[in-house]
Short mmCIF file of C-alpha atoms in Angstrom, two decimals:
data_model
loop_
_atom_site.label_atom_id
_atom_site.label_comp_id
_atom_site.label_asym_id
_atom_site.label_seq_id
_atom_site.Cartn_x
_atom_site.Cartn_y
_atom_site.Cartn_z
CA MET A 194 -7.72 -8.73 -15.96
CA ILE A 195 -8.37 -7.35 -12.48
CA GLU A 196 -6.68 -4.00 -12.00
CA LEU A 197 -6.00 -1.73 -9.06
CA ASN A 198 -8.70 0.79 -9.93
CA HIS A 199 -11.32 -1.98 -9.93
CA LEU A 200 -10.36 -3.13 -6.45
CA PHE A 201 -10.03 0.42 -5.14
CA LEU A 202 -13.54 1.33 -6.25
CA ILE A 203 -15.02 -1.92 -4.90
CA LEU A 204 -13.30 -1.47 -1.55
CA CYS A 205 -14.50 2.13 -1.24
CA CYS A 206 -18.05 0.98 -1.97
CA ILE A 207 -17.78 -1.70 0.71
CA TYR A 208 -16.70 0.93 3.23
CA LEU A 209 -19.67 3.08 2.25
CA ILE A 210 -22.15 0.20 2.43
CA PHE A 211 -21.11 -0.81 5.95
CA SER A 212 -21.00 2.70 7.37
CA ASP A 213 -23.54 5.29 8.42
CA ILE A 214 -22.24 8.72 7.47
CA SER A 215 -23.78 11.90 6.10
CA LEU A 216 -24.98 12.00 2.50
CA TYR A 217 -22.63 14.74 1.33
CA SER A 218 -19.52 13.10 2.77
CA SER A 219 -20.64 9.78 1.23
CA LEU A 220 -20.96 11.37 -2.20
CA VAL A 221 -17.51 12.96 -1.94
CA PHE A 222 -16.01 9.64 -0.86
CA LEU A 223 -17.66 7.86 -3.80
CA PHE A 224 -16.68 10.61 -6.24
CA SER A 225 -13.05 10.31 -5.12
CA ALA A 226 -13.08 6.58 -5.83
CA ILE A 227 -14.70 7.03 -9.24
CA PHE A 228 -12.33 9.85 -10.17
CA PHE A 229 -9.37 7.66 -9.22
CA TYR A 230 -10.85 4.87 -11.34
CA MET A 231 -11.11 7.11 -14.39
CA SER A 232 -7.70 8.71 -13.85
CA PHE A 233 -6.12 5.26 -13.70
CA ILE A 234 -7.49 4.58 -17.19
CA VAL A 235 -6.06 7.90 -18.38
CA GLY A 236 -2.65 6.85 -17.05
CA LYS A 237 -2.84 3.59 -19.00
CA ARG A 238 -3.72 5.42 -22.20
CA LEU A 239 -0.91 7.91 -21.63
CA TYR A 240 1.48 4.98 -21.51
CA PHE A 241 0.34 3.75 -24.91
CA ARG A 242 0.73 7.24 -26.34
CA ILE A 243 4.40 7.15 -25.34
CA PHE A 244 5.22 3.44 -25.72
CA ASN A 245 3.47 2.09 -28.78
CA GLU A 246 3.56 -1.56 -29.85
CA ASN A 247 6.69 -1.08 -31.93
CA ASN A 248 8.80 0.29 -29.09
CA ILE A 249 7.12 -1.27 -26.08
CA ASN A 250 10.36 -2.77 -24.75
CA GLU A 251 12.63 -0.05 -25.99
CA GLY A 252 14.75 2.26 -23.91
CA ILE A 253 14.72 0.90 -20.37
CA ASN A 254 15.62 -2.77 -20.52
CA ASN A 255 19.28 -2.20 -19.67
CA PHE A 256 18.25 -0.61 -16.40
CA ASN A 257 15.62 -3.23 -15.71
CA LYS A 258 17.78 -6.31 -16.29
CA LYS A 259 20.47 -5.47 -13.78
CA ASN A 260 20.67 -8.34 -11.29
CA ILE A 261 21.60 -5.85 -8.61
CA TRP A 262 17.90 -5.40 -7.87
CA LEU A 263 17.62 -9.06 -6.88
CA TYR A 264 20.48 -8.68 -4.42
CA ILE A 265 19.00 -5.43 -3.13
CA GLY A 266 15.77 -7.33 -2.51
CA LEU A 267 17.60 -10.01 -0.52
CA LEU A 268 19.41 -7.32 1.48
CA PHE A 269 16.13 -5.53 2.25
CA VAL A 270 14.51 -8.74 3.50
CA PHE A 271 17.51 -9.43 5.73
CA ILE A 272 17.50 -5.89 7.14
CA GLY A 273 13.75 -6.13 7.73
CA LEU A 274 14.01 -9.38 9.67
CA ILE A 275 16.88 -8.06 11.80
CA SER A 276 14.85 -4.91 12.50
CA ILE A 277 11.87 -6.96 13.69
CA LEU A 278 14.14 -8.85 16.08
CA ALA A 279 15.67 -5.59 17.30
CA ASP A 280 12.19 -4.09 17.82
CA ILE A 281 11.08 -7.05 19.94
CA ILE A 282 14.28 -6.92 21.99
CA TRP A 283 13.77 -3.15 22.40
CA ILE A 284 10.42 -3.57 24.17
CA ASN A 285 11.14 -7.03 25.60
CA ASP A 286 7.67 -8.18 24.61
CA ILE A 287 5.64 -9.38 21.61
CA PRO A 288 3.03 -6.82 20.48
CA LEU A 289 0.88 -9.45 18.78
CA PHE A 290 0.04 -10.90 22.20
CA ASN A 291 0.23 -7.62 24.09
CA PRO A 292 -1.07 -4.87 21.77
CA ILE A 293 -0.52 -2.09 24.32
CA VAL A 294 3.27 -2.33 24.03
CA ARG A 295 3.01 -1.64 20.31
CA TYR A 296 3.06 2.06 21.08
CA HIS A 297 6.52 1.65 22.62
CA LEU A 298 8.12 0.13 19.53
CA ASN A 299 11.16 1.91 18.16
CA VAL A 300 9.95 3.94 15.19
CA TYR A 301 13.21 3.47 13.28
CA PHE A 302 13.35 -0.30 13.76
CA THR A 303 9.69 -0.54 12.78
CA THR A 304 10.24 1.54 9.66
CA LEU A 305 13.25 -0.55 8.64
CA SER A 306 11.19 -3.71 9.12
CA HIS A 307 8.98 -2.50 6.27
CA LEU A 308 11.87 -3.09 3.88
CA ILE A 309 10.74 -6.71 3.85
CA PHE A 310 7.81 -5.76 1.62
CA ILE A 311 9.80 -4.09 -1.11
CA GLY A 312 12.60 -6.64 -0.79
CA TRP A 313 10.30 -9.63 -1.20
CA ALA A 314 8.47 -7.96 -4.09
CA LEU A 315 11.78 -7.34 -5.89
CA ILE A 316 12.85 -10.95 -5.35
CA LEU A 317 9.60 -12.27 -6.79
CA SER A 318 9.79 -9.82 -9.68
CA TYR A 319 13.26 -10.91 -10.74
CA TYR A 320 13.31 -14.57 -9.77
CA ASN A 321 12.34 -16.99 -12.51
CA ILE A 322 9.36 -18.73 -10.89
CA GLU A 323 7.71 -21.68 -12.57
CA LYS A 324 3.94 -21.76 -12.48
CA LYS A 325 3.92 -25.11 -10.68
CA ARG A 326 5.91 -23.57 -7.82
CA VAL A 327 3.48 -20.73 -7.10
CA LYS A 328 1.96 -22.56 -4.13
CA LYS A 329 5.42 -22.89 -2.61
CA VAL A 330 5.97 -19.16 -3.08
CA ILE A 331 2.66 -18.48 -1.31
CA LEU A 332 3.73 -20.81 1.50
CA TYR A 333 7.08 -19.03 1.85
CA THR A 334 5.22 -15.72 1.93
CA LEU A 335 2.95 -16.95 4.72
CA ILE A 336 6.00 -18.11 6.67
CA LEU A 337 7.63 -14.72 6.14
CA SER A 338 4.47 -13.04 7.40
CA ILE A 339 4.84 -14.72 10.82
CA PRO A 340 7.71 -12.54 12.12
CA ILE A 341 5.98 -9.51 10.60
CA ALA A 342 2.79 -10.36 12.48
CA LEU A 343 4.68 -10.46 15.79
CA LEU A 344 4.83 -6.65 15.76
CA GLY A 345 1.04 -6.61 15.97
CA TYR A 346 0.34 -4.58 12.83
CA ARG A 347 -2.28 -6.18 10.63
CA THR A 348 -1.48 -3.67 7.91
CA ASN A 349 2.06 -4.99 7.53
CA VAL A 350 0.88 -8.55 6.98
CA LEU A 351 -1.65 -7.31 4.44
CA VAL A 352 1.01 -5.37 2.53
CA LEU A 353 3.24 -8.43 2.25
CA LEU A 354 0.43 -10.71 1.10
CA LEU A 355 -1.24 -8.24 -1.27
CA SER A 356 2.03 -7.21 -2.90
CA THR A 357 2.98 -10.87 -3.37
CA ILE A 358 -0.35 -11.66 -5.01
CA ALA A 359 -0.04 -8.59 -7.24
CA VAL A 360 3.46 -9.48 -8.44
CA LEU A 361 2.55 -13.11 -9.13
CA TYR A 362 -0.69 -12.13 -10.84
CA TYR A 363 0.89 -9.59 -13.17
CA LYS A 364 3.66 -12.08 -13.99
CA ASN A 365 0.82 -14.31 -15.22
CA LEU A 366 1.62 -16.95 -12.60
CA ILE A 367 -1.82 -16.69 -11.00
CA GLU A 368 -5.05 -16.84 -12.94
CA THR A 369 -7.93 -14.48 -12.29
CA LYS A 370 -10.11 -17.31 -10.96
CA ASP A 371 -7.50 -18.01 -8.26
CA ILE A 372 -7.50 -14.43 -7.01
CA ILE A 373 -10.69 -14.96 -4.99
CA LYS A 374 -9.12 -17.96 -3.27
CA TYR A 375 -6.00 -16.04 -2.28
CA PHE A 376 -7.99 -13.00 -1.22
CA GLY A 377 -10.04 -15.37 0.93
CA ILE A 378 -6.85 -16.53 2.66
CA ILE A 379 -5.83 -12.92 3.26
CA PHE A 380 -9.27 -12.11 4.69
CA ILE A 381 -9.13 -15.09 7.06
CA LEU A 382 -5.70 -14.03 8.32
CA LEU A 383 -6.99 -10.48 8.80
CA VAL A 384 -9.93 -11.75 10.84
CA ILE A 385 -7.67 -13.98 12.97
CA MET A 386 -5.30 -11.11 13.75
CA SER A 387 -8.23 -8.80 14.50
CA ILE A 388 -9.79 -11.34 16.86
CA LEU A 389 -6.47 -11.85 18.63
CA ARG A 390 -6.05 -8.12 19.08
CA MET A 391 -9.58 -7.68 20.43
CA TYR A 392 -9.10 -10.65 22.75
CA PHE A 393 -5.88 -9.35 24.28
CA LEU A 394 -7.38 -5.85 24.56
CA ASP A 395 -10.54 -7.33 26.09
CA ALA A 396 -12.61 -5.46 23.51
CA GLY A 397 -15.91 -6.45 21.94
CA GLY A 398 -17.62 -5.94 18.61
CA ASN A 399 -17.25 -7.27 15.10
CA PRO A 400 -13.51 -7.44 14.27
CA ILE A 401 -14.02 -6.13 10.72
CA LEU A 402 -17.24 -4.12 10.61
CA SER A 403 -16.52 -2.21 13.80
CA ARG A 404 -13.22 -1.08 12.29
CA ILE A 405 -14.95 0.12 9.13
CA GLU A 406 -17.63 1.95 11.09
CA LEU A 407 -15.07 3.68 13.31
CA THR A 408 -12.85 4.73 10.41
CA MET A 409 -15.74 6.08 8.36
CA SER A 410 -17.22 7.93 11.32
CA VAL A 411 -13.85 9.64 11.81
CA TYR A 412 -13.84 10.55 8.12
CA ASP A 413 -17.35 11.97 8.50
CA ILE A 414 -16.25 14.15 11.42
CA LEU A 415 -13.18 15.37 9.55
CA PHE A 416 -15.23 16.15 6.47
CA ASN A 417 -17.98 18.05 8.27
CA HIS A 418 -16.00 19.82 10.99
CA PHE A 419 -12.34 19.98 9.90
CA ASN A 420 -12.69 20.45 6.15
CA GLY A 421 -9.53 22.23 5.00
CA VAL A 422 -8.78 23.31 8.56
CA LEU A 423 -5.47 21.52 9.06
CA ASP A 424 -3.66 23.28 6.18
CA GLY A 425 -1.53 20.29 5.23
CA TYR A 426 -0.43 19.46 8.77
CA LEU A 427 -1.30 15.76 8.49
CA HIS A 428 0.99 15.32 5.51
CA TYR A 429 3.63 17.45 7.21
CA ALA A 430 3.39 15.16 10.24
CA ALA A 431 3.62 12.10 7.99
CA ILE A 432 7.17 13.14 7.15
CA PHE A 433 8.52 15.08 10.10
CA SER A 434 7.11 12.89 12.86
CA TYR A 435 9.85 10.41 11.95
CA PHE A 436 12.39 13.01 13.02
CA GLY A 437 10.68 13.65 16.35
CA LEU A 438 9.45 17.10 15.35
CA CYS A 439 5.75 16.36 15.90
CA ASN A 440 3.26 13.61 16.60
CA GLY A 441 2.33 11.14 13.89
CA PRO A 442 -0.62 12.13 11.65
CA ARG A 443 -2.96 9.49 13.06
CA THR A 444 -2.10 10.57 16.59
CA VAL A 445 -2.83 14.16 15.55
CA ILE A 446 -6.27 13.08 14.34
CA ALA A 447 -6.98 11.32 17.62
CA ASN A 448 -5.87 14.38 19.60
CA ILE A 449 -8.05 16.85 17.69
CA LEU A 450 -10.97 14.53 18.40
CA GLY A 451 -10.13 14.67 22.11
CA ILE A 452 -8.73 11.14 22.28
CA TYR A 453 -5.25 10.54 23.65
CA GLY A 454 -2.87 7.60 23.82
CA VAL A 455 -4.08 6.03 20.56
CA SER A 456 -3.87 6.61 16.82
CA ILE A 457 -6.87 6.80 14.48
CA THR A 458 -7.04 6.17 10.74
CA PRO A 459 -8.83 8.88 8.70
CA THR A 460 -9.31 7.16 5.29
CA ILE A 461 -7.42 8.43 2.28
CA VAL A 462 -10.21 10.88 1.48
CA GLY A 463 -10.40 12.16 5.05
CA SER A 464 -6.70 12.96 5.23
CA VAL A 465 -6.83 14.92 1.97
CA VAL A 466 -10.04 16.80 2.78
CA ALA A 467 -8.94 17.71 6.31
CA ASP A 468 -5.63 19.04 5.03
CA PHE A 469 -6.62 20.78 1.80
CA GLY A 470 -10.41 20.94 1.51
CA THR A 471 -12.99 19.15 -0.61
CA LEU A 472 -11.83 20.42 -4.00
CA SER A 473 -8.36 18.99 -3.38
CA ILE A 474 -9.65 15.50 -4.12
CA ILE A 475 -9.64 16.36 -7.84
CA PRO A 476 -5.89 17.01 -8.26
CA TYR A 477 -4.98 14.44 -5.60
CA PHE A 478 -6.88 11.47 -7.00
CA GLY A 479 -6.33 12.69 -10.54
CA PHE A 480 -2.56 12.58 -10.19
CA LEU A 481 -2.60 9.40 -8.09
CA GLY A 482 -4.74 7.58 -10.64
CA ILE A 483 -2.76 8.70 -13.69
CA TYR A 484 0.54 7.89 -11.99
CA LEU A 485 -0.54 4.41 -10.87
CA GLY A 486 -2.14 3.64 -14.23
CA TYR A 487 1.10 4.58 -15.98
CA LEU A 488 3.25 2.63 -13.52
CA TYR A 489 0.92 -0.35 -13.89
CA MET A 490 1.55 -0.50 -17.62
CA LEU A 491 5.30 -0.21 -17.07
CA ALA A 492 5.11 -3.01 -14.52
CA LYS A 493 3.01 -5.18 -16.79
CA HIS A 494 5.27 -4.86 -19.82
CA LYS A 495 8.72 -4.24 -18.32
CA ARG A 496 8.38 -6.17 -15.05
CA GLY A 497 11.56 -6.24 -12.95
CA VAL A 498 11.94 -3.31 -10.59
CA TYR A 499 8.84 -1.66 -12.05
CA LEU A 500 6.71 -4.63 -11.08
CA GLY A 501 8.32 -4.89 -7.65
CA ILE A 502 7.59 -1.27 -6.82
CA TYR A 503 4.12 -1.47 -8.32
CA GLY A 504 3.30 -4.53 -6.23
CA VAL A 505 4.09 -2.62 -3.05
CA VAL A 506 2.23 0.58 -3.97
CA PHE A 507 -0.64 -1.62 -5.20
CA ALA A 508 -0.96 -3.00 -1.67
CA TYR A 509 -0.51 0.35 0.05
CA THR A 510 -3.10 2.02 -2.20
CA LEU A 511 -5.76 -0.50 -1.20
CA ILE A 512 -4.83 -0.21 2.46
CA ALA A 513 -4.85 3.59 2.12
CA VAL A 514 -8.62 3.44 1.64
CA GLU A 515 -8.67 3.14 5.42
CA SER A 516 -5.33 4.45 6.62
CA GLY A 517 -4.42 7.12 4.09
CA ILE A 518 -0.95 7.63 2.62
CA LEU A 519 0.51 9.06 5.79
CA ASP A 520 3.80 7.25 6.44
CA LEU A 521 7.23 8.44 5.35
CA ASP A 522 8.41 5.07 4.07
CA VAL A 523 5.20 4.62 2.09
CA ILE A 524 5.55 8.07 0.58
CA ILE A 525 9.12 7.18 -0.41
CA TYR A 526 7.85 4.10 -2.28
CA TYR A 527 5.39 6.25 -4.21
CA VAL A 528 8.06 8.83 -4.98
CA PHE A 529 10.44 6.12 -6.17
CA GLY A 530 7.69 4.86 -8.45
CA VAL A 531 7.30 8.37 -9.86
CA LEU A 532 11.05 8.53 -10.49
CA LEU A 533 10.88 5.20 -12.33
CA CYS A 534 8.09 6.58 -14.52
CA ILE A 535 10.14 9.69 -15.28
CA TYR A 536 13.23 7.60 -16.01
CA ALA A 537 11.37 5.29 -18.40
CA THR A 538 9.73 8.22 -20.19
CA LEU A 539 12.97 10.17 -20.59
CA LYS A 540 14.77 7.10 -21.92
CA ARG A 541 11.98 6.61 -24.42
CA PHE A 542 12.21 10.16 -25.76
CA LEU A 543 16.01 10.16 -25.79
CA LYS A 544 15.93 7.06 -27.99
CA ARG A 545 13.93 8.84 -30.66
#
């Protein structure tokens, strides 16, 4: 079965192959991906040390079977759609066709619009979907991605599609051989949105490779010239920028590079190295891998809310290869996943 650590490592290698950065920064980037891969396996094994075959469904089913999560999912989707409409009314324009106005979106409406991802994932996790209806679910997901795409963020569309595929796949509704087909659809949509953005910005270049090259060159600069210099400020900004106390972390990166009026993605490794130094990749990717490996096993065996949350963090972890985990709402999803892991573990030990 294809797992998150496989895709994470492959994606990191793709970014390295299509970039031209210094040898040392390349090795650190690759080491981070490999260390995450191995830590993910450790997390899976930790799960089996706690939940053996005899008690694999013991201790947390009462929490997991509550239908309230299905209704919460529906509520989140509704709030997300209303927030998209409010955001468009706020700027009186459609960012997909005028990317410049994207920077004038209301940060709170935009953040609330992200509830669609977790809401849809929860619905799919709890709803009893027959295998023959999977194509309809994919179609509904594509339809739902249309209003999301109007805000002009390719990342948001990717999160919705990737989390949907993850939930369906780990519910055994999609076979491994079909994954390539669905990933192909996602890639085509990504290319289309990238071309549209470049067209309306009157920009040139390859819509995919130029993005990879830019992101990795920024990582290379951060690694070689700002290694450990920022003292955690990017992650501070990831939280407190939502309260108007500072610029967003990607805007901070652009500003320290002497670029203003835009935001720049640093890669997940770049954000960690710039904030805490090279050695910080060991505890960072060690914890991230163990946590996601553990949550993956919970999602696979318990499903329900565990699978819904895992589907979303699955998507955000892959996207973080480029963008980093530098958004408050995304951090909240990861924290909620940690709380679910703690809850499941405590319930297991209390049942002994």
